[in-house]
mmCIF file of C-alpha atoms in Angstrom:
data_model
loop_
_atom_site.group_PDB
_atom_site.id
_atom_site.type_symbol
_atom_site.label_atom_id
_atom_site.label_comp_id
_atom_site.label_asym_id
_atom_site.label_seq_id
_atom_site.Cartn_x
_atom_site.Cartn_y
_atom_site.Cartn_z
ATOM 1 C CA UNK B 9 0.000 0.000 0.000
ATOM 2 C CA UNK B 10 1.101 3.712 -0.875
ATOM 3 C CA UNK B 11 3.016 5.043 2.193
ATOM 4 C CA UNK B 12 1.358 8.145 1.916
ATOM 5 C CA UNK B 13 -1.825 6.217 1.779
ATOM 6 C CA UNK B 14 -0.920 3.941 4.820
ATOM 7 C CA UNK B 15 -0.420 7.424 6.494
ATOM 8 C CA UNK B 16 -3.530 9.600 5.694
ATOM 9 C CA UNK B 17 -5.308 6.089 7.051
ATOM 10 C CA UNK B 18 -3.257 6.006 10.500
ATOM 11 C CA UNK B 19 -4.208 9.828 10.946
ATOM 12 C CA UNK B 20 -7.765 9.362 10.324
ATOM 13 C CA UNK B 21 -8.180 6.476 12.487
ATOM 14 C CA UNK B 22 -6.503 8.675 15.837
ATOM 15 C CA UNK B 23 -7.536 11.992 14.454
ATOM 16 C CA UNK B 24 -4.293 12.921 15.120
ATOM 17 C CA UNK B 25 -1.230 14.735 13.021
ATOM 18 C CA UNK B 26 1.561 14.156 15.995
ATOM 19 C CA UNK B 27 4.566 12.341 15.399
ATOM 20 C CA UNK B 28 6.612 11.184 18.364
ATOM 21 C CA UNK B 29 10.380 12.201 17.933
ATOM 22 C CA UNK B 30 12.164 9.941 19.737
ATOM 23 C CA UNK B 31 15.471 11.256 20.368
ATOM 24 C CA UNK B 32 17.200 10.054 23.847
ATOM 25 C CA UNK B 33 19.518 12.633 24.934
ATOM 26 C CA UNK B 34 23.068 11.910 25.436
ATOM 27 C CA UNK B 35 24.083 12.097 29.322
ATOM 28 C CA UNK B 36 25.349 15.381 30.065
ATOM 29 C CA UNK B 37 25.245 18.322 32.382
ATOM 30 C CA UNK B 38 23.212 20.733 29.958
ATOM 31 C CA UNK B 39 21.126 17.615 28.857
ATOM 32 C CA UNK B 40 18.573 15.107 30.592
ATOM 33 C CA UNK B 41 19.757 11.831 29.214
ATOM 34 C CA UNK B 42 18.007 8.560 30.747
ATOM 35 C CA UNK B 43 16.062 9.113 33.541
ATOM 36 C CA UNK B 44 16.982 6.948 36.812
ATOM 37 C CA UNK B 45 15.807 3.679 36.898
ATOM 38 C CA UNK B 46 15.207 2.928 32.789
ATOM 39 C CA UNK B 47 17.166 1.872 30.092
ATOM 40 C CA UNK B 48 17.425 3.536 26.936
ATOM 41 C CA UNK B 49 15.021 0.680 25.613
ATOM 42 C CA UNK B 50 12.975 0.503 28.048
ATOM 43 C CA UNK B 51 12.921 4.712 28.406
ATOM 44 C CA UNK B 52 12.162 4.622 24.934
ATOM 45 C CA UNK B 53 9.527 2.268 24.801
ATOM 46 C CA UNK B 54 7.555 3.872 27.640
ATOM 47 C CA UNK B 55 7.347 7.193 25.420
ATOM 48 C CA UNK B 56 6.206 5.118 22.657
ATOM 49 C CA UNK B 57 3.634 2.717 24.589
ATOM 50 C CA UNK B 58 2.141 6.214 26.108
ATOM 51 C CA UNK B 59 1.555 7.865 22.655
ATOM 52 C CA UNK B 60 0.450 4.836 20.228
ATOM 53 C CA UNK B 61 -2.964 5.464 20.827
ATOM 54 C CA UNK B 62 -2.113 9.392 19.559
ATOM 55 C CA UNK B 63 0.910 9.406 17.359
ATOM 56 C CA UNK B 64 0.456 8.393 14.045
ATOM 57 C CA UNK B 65 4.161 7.483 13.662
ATOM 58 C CA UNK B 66 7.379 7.272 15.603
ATOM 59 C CA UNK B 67 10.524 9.550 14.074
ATOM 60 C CA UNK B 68 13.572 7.587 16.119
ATOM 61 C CA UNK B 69 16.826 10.101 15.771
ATOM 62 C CA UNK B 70 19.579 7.763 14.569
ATOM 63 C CA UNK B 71 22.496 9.889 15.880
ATOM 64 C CA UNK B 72 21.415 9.718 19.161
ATOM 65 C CA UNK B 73 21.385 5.876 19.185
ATOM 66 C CA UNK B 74 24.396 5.550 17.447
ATOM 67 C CA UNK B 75 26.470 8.057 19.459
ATOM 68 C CA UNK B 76 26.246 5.006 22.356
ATOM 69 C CA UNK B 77 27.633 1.994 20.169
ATOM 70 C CA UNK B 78 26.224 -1.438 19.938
ATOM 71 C CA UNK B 79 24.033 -0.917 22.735
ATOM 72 C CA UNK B 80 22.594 1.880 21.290
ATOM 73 C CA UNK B 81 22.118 0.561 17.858
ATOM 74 C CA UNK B 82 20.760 -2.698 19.921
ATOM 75 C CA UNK B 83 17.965 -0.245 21.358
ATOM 76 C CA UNK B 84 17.716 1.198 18.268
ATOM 77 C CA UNK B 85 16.446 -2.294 16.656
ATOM 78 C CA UNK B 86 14.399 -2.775 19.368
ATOM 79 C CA UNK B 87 12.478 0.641 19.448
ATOM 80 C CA UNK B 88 11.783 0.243 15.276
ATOM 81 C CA UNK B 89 10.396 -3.126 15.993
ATOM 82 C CA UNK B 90 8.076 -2.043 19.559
ATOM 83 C CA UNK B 91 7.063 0.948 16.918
ATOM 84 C CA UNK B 92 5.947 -1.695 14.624
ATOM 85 C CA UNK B 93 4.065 -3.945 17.059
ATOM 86 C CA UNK B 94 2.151 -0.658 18.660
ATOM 87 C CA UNK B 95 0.709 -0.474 15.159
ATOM 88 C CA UNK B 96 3.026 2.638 14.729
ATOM 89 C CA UNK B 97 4.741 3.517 11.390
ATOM 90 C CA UNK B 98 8.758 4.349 11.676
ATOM 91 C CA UNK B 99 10.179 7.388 10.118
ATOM 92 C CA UNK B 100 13.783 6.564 10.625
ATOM 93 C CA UNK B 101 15.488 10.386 10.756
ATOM 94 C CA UNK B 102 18.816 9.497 9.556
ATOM 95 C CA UNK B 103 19.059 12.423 7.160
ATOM 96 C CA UNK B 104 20.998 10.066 4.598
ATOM 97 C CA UNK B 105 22.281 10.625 1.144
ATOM 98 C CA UNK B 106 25.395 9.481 -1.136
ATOM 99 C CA UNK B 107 26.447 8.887 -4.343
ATOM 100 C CA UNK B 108 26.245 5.656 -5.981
ATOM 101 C CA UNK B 109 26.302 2.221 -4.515
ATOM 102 C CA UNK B 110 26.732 3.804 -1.222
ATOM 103 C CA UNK B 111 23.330 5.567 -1.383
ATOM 104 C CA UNK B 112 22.324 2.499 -2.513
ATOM 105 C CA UNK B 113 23.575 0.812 0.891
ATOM 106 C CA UNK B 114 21.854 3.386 2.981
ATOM 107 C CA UNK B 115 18.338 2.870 1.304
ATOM 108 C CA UNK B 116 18.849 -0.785 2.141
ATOM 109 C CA UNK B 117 20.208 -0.067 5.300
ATOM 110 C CA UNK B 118 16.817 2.375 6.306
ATOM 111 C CA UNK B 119 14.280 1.267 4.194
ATOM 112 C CA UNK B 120 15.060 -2.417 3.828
ATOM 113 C CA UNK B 121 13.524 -5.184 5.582
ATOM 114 C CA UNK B 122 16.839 -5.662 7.837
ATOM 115 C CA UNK B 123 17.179 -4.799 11.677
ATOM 116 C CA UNK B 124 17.036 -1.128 10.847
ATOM 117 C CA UNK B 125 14.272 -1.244 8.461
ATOM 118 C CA UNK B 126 11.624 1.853 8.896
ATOM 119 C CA UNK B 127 8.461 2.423 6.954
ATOM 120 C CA UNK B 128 10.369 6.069 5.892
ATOM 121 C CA UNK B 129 12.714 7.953 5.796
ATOM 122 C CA UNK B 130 14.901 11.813 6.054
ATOM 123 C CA UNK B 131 17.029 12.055 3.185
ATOM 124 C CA UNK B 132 19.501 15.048 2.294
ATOM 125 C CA UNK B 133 18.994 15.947 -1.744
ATOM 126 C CA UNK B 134 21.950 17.756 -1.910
ATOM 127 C CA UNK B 135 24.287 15.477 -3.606
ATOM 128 C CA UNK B 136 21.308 15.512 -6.541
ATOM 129 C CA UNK B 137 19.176 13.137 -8.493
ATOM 130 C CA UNK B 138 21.370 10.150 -8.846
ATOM 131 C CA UNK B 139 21.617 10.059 -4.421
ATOM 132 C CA UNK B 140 18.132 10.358 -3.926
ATOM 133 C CA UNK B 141 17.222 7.721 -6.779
ATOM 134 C CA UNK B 142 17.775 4.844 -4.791
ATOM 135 C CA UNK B 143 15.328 6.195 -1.670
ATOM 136 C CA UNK B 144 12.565 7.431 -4.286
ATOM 137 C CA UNK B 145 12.869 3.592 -5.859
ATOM 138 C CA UNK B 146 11.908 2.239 -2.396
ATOM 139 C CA UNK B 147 8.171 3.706 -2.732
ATOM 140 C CA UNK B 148 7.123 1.288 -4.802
ATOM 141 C CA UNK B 149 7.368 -1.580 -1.849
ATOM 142 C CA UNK B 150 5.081 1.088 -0.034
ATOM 143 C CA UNK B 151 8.106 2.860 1.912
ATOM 144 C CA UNK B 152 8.211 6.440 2.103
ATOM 145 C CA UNK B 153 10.616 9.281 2.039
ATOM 146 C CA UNK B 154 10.705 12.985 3.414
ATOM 147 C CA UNK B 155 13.086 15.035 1.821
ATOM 148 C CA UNK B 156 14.759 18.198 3.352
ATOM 149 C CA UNK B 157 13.878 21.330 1.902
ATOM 150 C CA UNK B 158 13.309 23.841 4.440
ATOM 151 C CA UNK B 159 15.134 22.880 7.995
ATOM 152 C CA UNK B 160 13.652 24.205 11.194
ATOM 153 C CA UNK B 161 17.302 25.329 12.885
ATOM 154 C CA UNK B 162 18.297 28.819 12.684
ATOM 155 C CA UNK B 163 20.763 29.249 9.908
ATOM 156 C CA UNK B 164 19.056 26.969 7.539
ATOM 157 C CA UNK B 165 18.623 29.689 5.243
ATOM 158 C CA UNK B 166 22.537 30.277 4.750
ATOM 159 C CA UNK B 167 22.917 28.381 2.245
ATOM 160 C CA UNK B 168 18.704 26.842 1.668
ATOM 161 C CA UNK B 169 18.016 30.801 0.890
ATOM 162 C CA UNK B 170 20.932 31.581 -1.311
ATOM 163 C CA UNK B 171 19.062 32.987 -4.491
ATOM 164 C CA UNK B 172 19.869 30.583 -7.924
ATOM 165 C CA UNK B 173 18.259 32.713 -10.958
ATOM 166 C CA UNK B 174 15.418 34.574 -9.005
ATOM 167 C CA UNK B 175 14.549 31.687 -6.725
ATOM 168 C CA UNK B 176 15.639 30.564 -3.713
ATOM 169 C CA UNK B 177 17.683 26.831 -3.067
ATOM 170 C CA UNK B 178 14.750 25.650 -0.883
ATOM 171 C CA UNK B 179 12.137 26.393 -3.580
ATOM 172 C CA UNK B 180 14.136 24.521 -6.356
ATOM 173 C CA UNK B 181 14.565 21.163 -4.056
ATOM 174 C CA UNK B 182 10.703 21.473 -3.560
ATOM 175 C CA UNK B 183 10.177 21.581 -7.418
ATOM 176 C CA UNK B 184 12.208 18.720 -7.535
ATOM 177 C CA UNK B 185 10.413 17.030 -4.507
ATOM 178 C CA UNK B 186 7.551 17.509 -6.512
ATOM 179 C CA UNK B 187 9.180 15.713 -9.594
ATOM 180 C CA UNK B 188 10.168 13.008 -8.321
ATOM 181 C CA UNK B 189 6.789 12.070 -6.583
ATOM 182 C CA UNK B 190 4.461 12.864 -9.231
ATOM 183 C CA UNK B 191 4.189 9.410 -10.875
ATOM 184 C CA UNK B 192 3.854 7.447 -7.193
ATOM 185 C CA UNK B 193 0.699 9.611 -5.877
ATOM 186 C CA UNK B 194 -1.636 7.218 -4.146
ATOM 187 C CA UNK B 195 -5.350 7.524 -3.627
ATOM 188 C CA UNK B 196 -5.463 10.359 -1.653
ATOM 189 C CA UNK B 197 -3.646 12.526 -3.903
ATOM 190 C CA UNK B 198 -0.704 12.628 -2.129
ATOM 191 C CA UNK B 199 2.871 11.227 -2.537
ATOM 192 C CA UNK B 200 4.904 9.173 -0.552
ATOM 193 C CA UNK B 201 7.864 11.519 -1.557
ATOM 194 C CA UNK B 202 7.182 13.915 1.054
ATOM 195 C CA UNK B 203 9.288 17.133 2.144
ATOM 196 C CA UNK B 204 10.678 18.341 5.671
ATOM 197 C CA UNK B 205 9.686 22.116 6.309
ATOM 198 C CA UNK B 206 10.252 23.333 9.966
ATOM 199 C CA UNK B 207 7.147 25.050 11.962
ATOM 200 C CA UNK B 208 9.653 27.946 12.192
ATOM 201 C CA UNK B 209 9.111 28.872 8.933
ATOM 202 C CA UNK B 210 5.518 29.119 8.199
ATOM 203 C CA UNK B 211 5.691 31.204 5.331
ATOM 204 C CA UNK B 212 8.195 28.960 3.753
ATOM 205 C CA UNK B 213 5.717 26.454 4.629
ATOM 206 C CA UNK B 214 2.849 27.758 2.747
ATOM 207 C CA UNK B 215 4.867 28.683 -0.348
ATOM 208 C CA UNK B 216 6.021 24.983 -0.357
ATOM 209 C CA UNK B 217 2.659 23.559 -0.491
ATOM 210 C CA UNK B 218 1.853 25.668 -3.434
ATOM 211 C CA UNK B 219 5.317 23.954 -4.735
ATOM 212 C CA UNK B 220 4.360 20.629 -3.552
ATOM 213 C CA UNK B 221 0.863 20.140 -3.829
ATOM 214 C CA UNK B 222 1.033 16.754 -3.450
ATOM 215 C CA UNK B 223 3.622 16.079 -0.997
ATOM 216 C CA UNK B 224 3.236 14.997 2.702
ATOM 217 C CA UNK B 225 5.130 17.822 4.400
ATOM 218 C CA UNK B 226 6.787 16.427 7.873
ATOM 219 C CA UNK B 227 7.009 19.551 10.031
ATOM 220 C CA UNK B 228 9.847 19.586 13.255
ATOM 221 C CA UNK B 229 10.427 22.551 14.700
ATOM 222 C CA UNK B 230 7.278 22.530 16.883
ATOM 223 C CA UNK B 231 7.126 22.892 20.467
ATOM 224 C CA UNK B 232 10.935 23.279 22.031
ATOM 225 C CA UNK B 233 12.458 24.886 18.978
ATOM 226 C CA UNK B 234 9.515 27.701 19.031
ATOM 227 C CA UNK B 235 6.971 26.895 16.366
ATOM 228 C CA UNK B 236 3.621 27.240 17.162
ATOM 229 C CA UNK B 237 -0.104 25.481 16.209
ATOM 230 C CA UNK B 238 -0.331 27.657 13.155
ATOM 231 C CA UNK B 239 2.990 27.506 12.155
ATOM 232 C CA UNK B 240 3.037 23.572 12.510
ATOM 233 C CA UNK B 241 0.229 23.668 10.200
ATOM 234 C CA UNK B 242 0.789 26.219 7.787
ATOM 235 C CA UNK B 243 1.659 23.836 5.100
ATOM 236 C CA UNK B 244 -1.632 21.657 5.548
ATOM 237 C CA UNK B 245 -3.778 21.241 2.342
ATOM 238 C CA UNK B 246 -7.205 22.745 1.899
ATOM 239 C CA UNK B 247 -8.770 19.537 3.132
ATOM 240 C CA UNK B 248 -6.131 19.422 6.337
ATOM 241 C CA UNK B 249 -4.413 16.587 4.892
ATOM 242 C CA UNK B 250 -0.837 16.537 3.724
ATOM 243 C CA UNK B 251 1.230 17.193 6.980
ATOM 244 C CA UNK B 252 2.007 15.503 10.011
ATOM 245 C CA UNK B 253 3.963 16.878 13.234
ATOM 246 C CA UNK B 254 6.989 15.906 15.163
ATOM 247 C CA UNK B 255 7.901 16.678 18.625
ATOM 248 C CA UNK B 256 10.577 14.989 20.175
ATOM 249 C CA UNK B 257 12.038 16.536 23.592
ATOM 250 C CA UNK B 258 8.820 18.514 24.873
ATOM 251 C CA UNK B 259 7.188 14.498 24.495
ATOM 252 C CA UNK B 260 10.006 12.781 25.552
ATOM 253 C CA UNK B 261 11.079 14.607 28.829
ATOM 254 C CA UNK B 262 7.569 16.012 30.006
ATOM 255 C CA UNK B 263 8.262 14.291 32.992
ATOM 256 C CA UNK B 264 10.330 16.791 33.977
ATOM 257 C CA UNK B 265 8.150 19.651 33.678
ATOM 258 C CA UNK B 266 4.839 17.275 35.224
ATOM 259 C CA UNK B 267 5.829 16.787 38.714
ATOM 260 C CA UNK B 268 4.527 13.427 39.718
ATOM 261 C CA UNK B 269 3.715 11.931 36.731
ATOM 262 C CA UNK B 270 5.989 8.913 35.330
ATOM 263 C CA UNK B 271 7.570 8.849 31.634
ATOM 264 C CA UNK B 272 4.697 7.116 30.141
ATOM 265 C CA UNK B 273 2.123 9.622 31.991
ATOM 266 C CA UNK B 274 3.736 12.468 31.085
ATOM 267 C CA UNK B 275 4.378 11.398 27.610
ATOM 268 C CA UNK B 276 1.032 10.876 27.244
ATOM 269 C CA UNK B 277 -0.644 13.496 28.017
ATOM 270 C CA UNK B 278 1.986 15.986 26.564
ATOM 271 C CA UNK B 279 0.803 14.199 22.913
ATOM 272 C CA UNK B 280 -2.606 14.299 23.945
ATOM 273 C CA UNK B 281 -3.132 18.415 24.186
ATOM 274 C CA UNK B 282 -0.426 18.378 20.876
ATOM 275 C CA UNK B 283 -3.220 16.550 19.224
ATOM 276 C CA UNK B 284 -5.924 18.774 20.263
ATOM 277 C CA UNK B 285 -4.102 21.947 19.933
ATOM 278 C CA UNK B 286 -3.483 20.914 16.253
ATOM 279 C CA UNK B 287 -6.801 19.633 15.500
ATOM 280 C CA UNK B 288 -7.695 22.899 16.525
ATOM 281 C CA UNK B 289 -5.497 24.954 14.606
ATOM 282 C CA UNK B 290 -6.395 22.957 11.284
ATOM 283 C CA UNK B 291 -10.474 23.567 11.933
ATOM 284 C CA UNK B 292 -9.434 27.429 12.456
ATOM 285 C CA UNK B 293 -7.794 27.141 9.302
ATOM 286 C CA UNK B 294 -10.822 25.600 7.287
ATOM 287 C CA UNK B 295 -13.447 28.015 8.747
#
């Protein structure tokens, strides 16, 4: 089935737009890390067993599983497969691209069927065409792929907004975006070749869905990093379709602002108000 398809379904069965980041914190003094008395797989898995019945996907940071070795890529394996039985799809957010057969390796690597195997993908376009080819060719076995075209951090737009013949970098990777997913749109109208524009951005964000009118637009930024409910939905179709919502940290370590609750609590009802606060903001839009 068409990722984008499987997607749209998954949202409309929770009502929900809210992807859980999940992005364990390496243990230092300006950072939270693994909260006494967990594992990272088992810290992990609590976040995702409180949100499955409100996320419509997982987004599992790769660095910050591979920054702690085997065991972390161990926990890594485990998380994508407790996504998986929660009923969850897995956006791996590896940010990947090559030339060549390595490419090649990393689209096997993410959206294989091995131990790191996710339903989609973050790729980087900007090695071209030929480095993205091998992630766009994994649609067709109903994986997905969000491509970055406008990045949530602060300097994205030294080099994104560089002008190239009266338009911008980001613009011409979302007319590309939109090339490359115009011949896999599924049912719904919408592609599994999806873009990555940040909530901080949300005028970026509505001139890419007029770039990208078919494109599922995955939106970080939201939350921690400043981006509000109508930011986080600026890109959103006419219908309300065609973006979904990560928040990693805010989800993740809510404990820590909700005295007395535990990880999964706190998780929980952190993605719960995310949920309604969007729904919200997309009605307000529609009106």
């Amino acid at each position: 089935m068409n990722f984008a398809d499987r997607l749209l379904e998954a949202s409309r069965a929770k009502r929900s737009i809210v992807v859980a980041g999940i992005d364990p914190q390496l243990d230092a003094s300006d950072a939270p890390g693994i909260p006494p008395g967990y594992t990272l797989t088992s810290f992990c898995c609590a976040v995702i067993e409180a949100c499955a019945p409100i996320a419509v996907a997982i987004k599992p940071q790769f660095a910050f599983f591979e920054a702690r070795g085997f065991d972390g890529m161990r926990a890594l394996r485990d998380v994508i497969r407790y996504g998986r039985h929660r009923g969850l799809l897995v956006i791996g957010d590896a940010k990947r691209g090559d030339i060549g057969s390595t490419s090649a390796a990393y689209a096997e690597a993410i959206l294989g069927d091995g131990d790191f195997g996710c339903d989609a993908a973050t790729v980087n376009p900007y090695l071209g065409s030929d480095a993205m080819a091998p992630f766009v060719m994994r649609v067709t076995a109903g994986r997905g792929v969000f491509v970055l075209v406008k990045t949530s951090n602060p300097s994205s737009g030294e080099f994104q907004d560089l002008d190239v013949s009266g338009r911008a970098v980001w613009q011409r990777v979302a007319r590309r975006v939109h090339g490359w997913g115009s011949d896999y749109i599924g049912e719904n109208g919408l592609s599994p070749v999806g873009a990555v524009v940040g909530a901080t951005y949300p005028e970026h964000a509505r001139r890419a869905r007029e770039l990208m009118p078919n494109a599922t637009i995955l939106v970080p930024g939201y939350g921690t990093q400043g981006g509000s409910d109508s930011d986080a939905v600026a890109a959103a179709r006419v219908d309300g379709t065609g973006v979904i919502v990560s928040s990693s940290r805010s989800v993740m370590y809510a404990y820590k602002n909700l005295r007395g609750r535990s990880v999964g609590a706190a998780a929980s009802e952190v993605a719960q108000s995310m949920r309604a606060s969007l729904n919200n903001a997309l009605a307000k839009r529609q009106q």
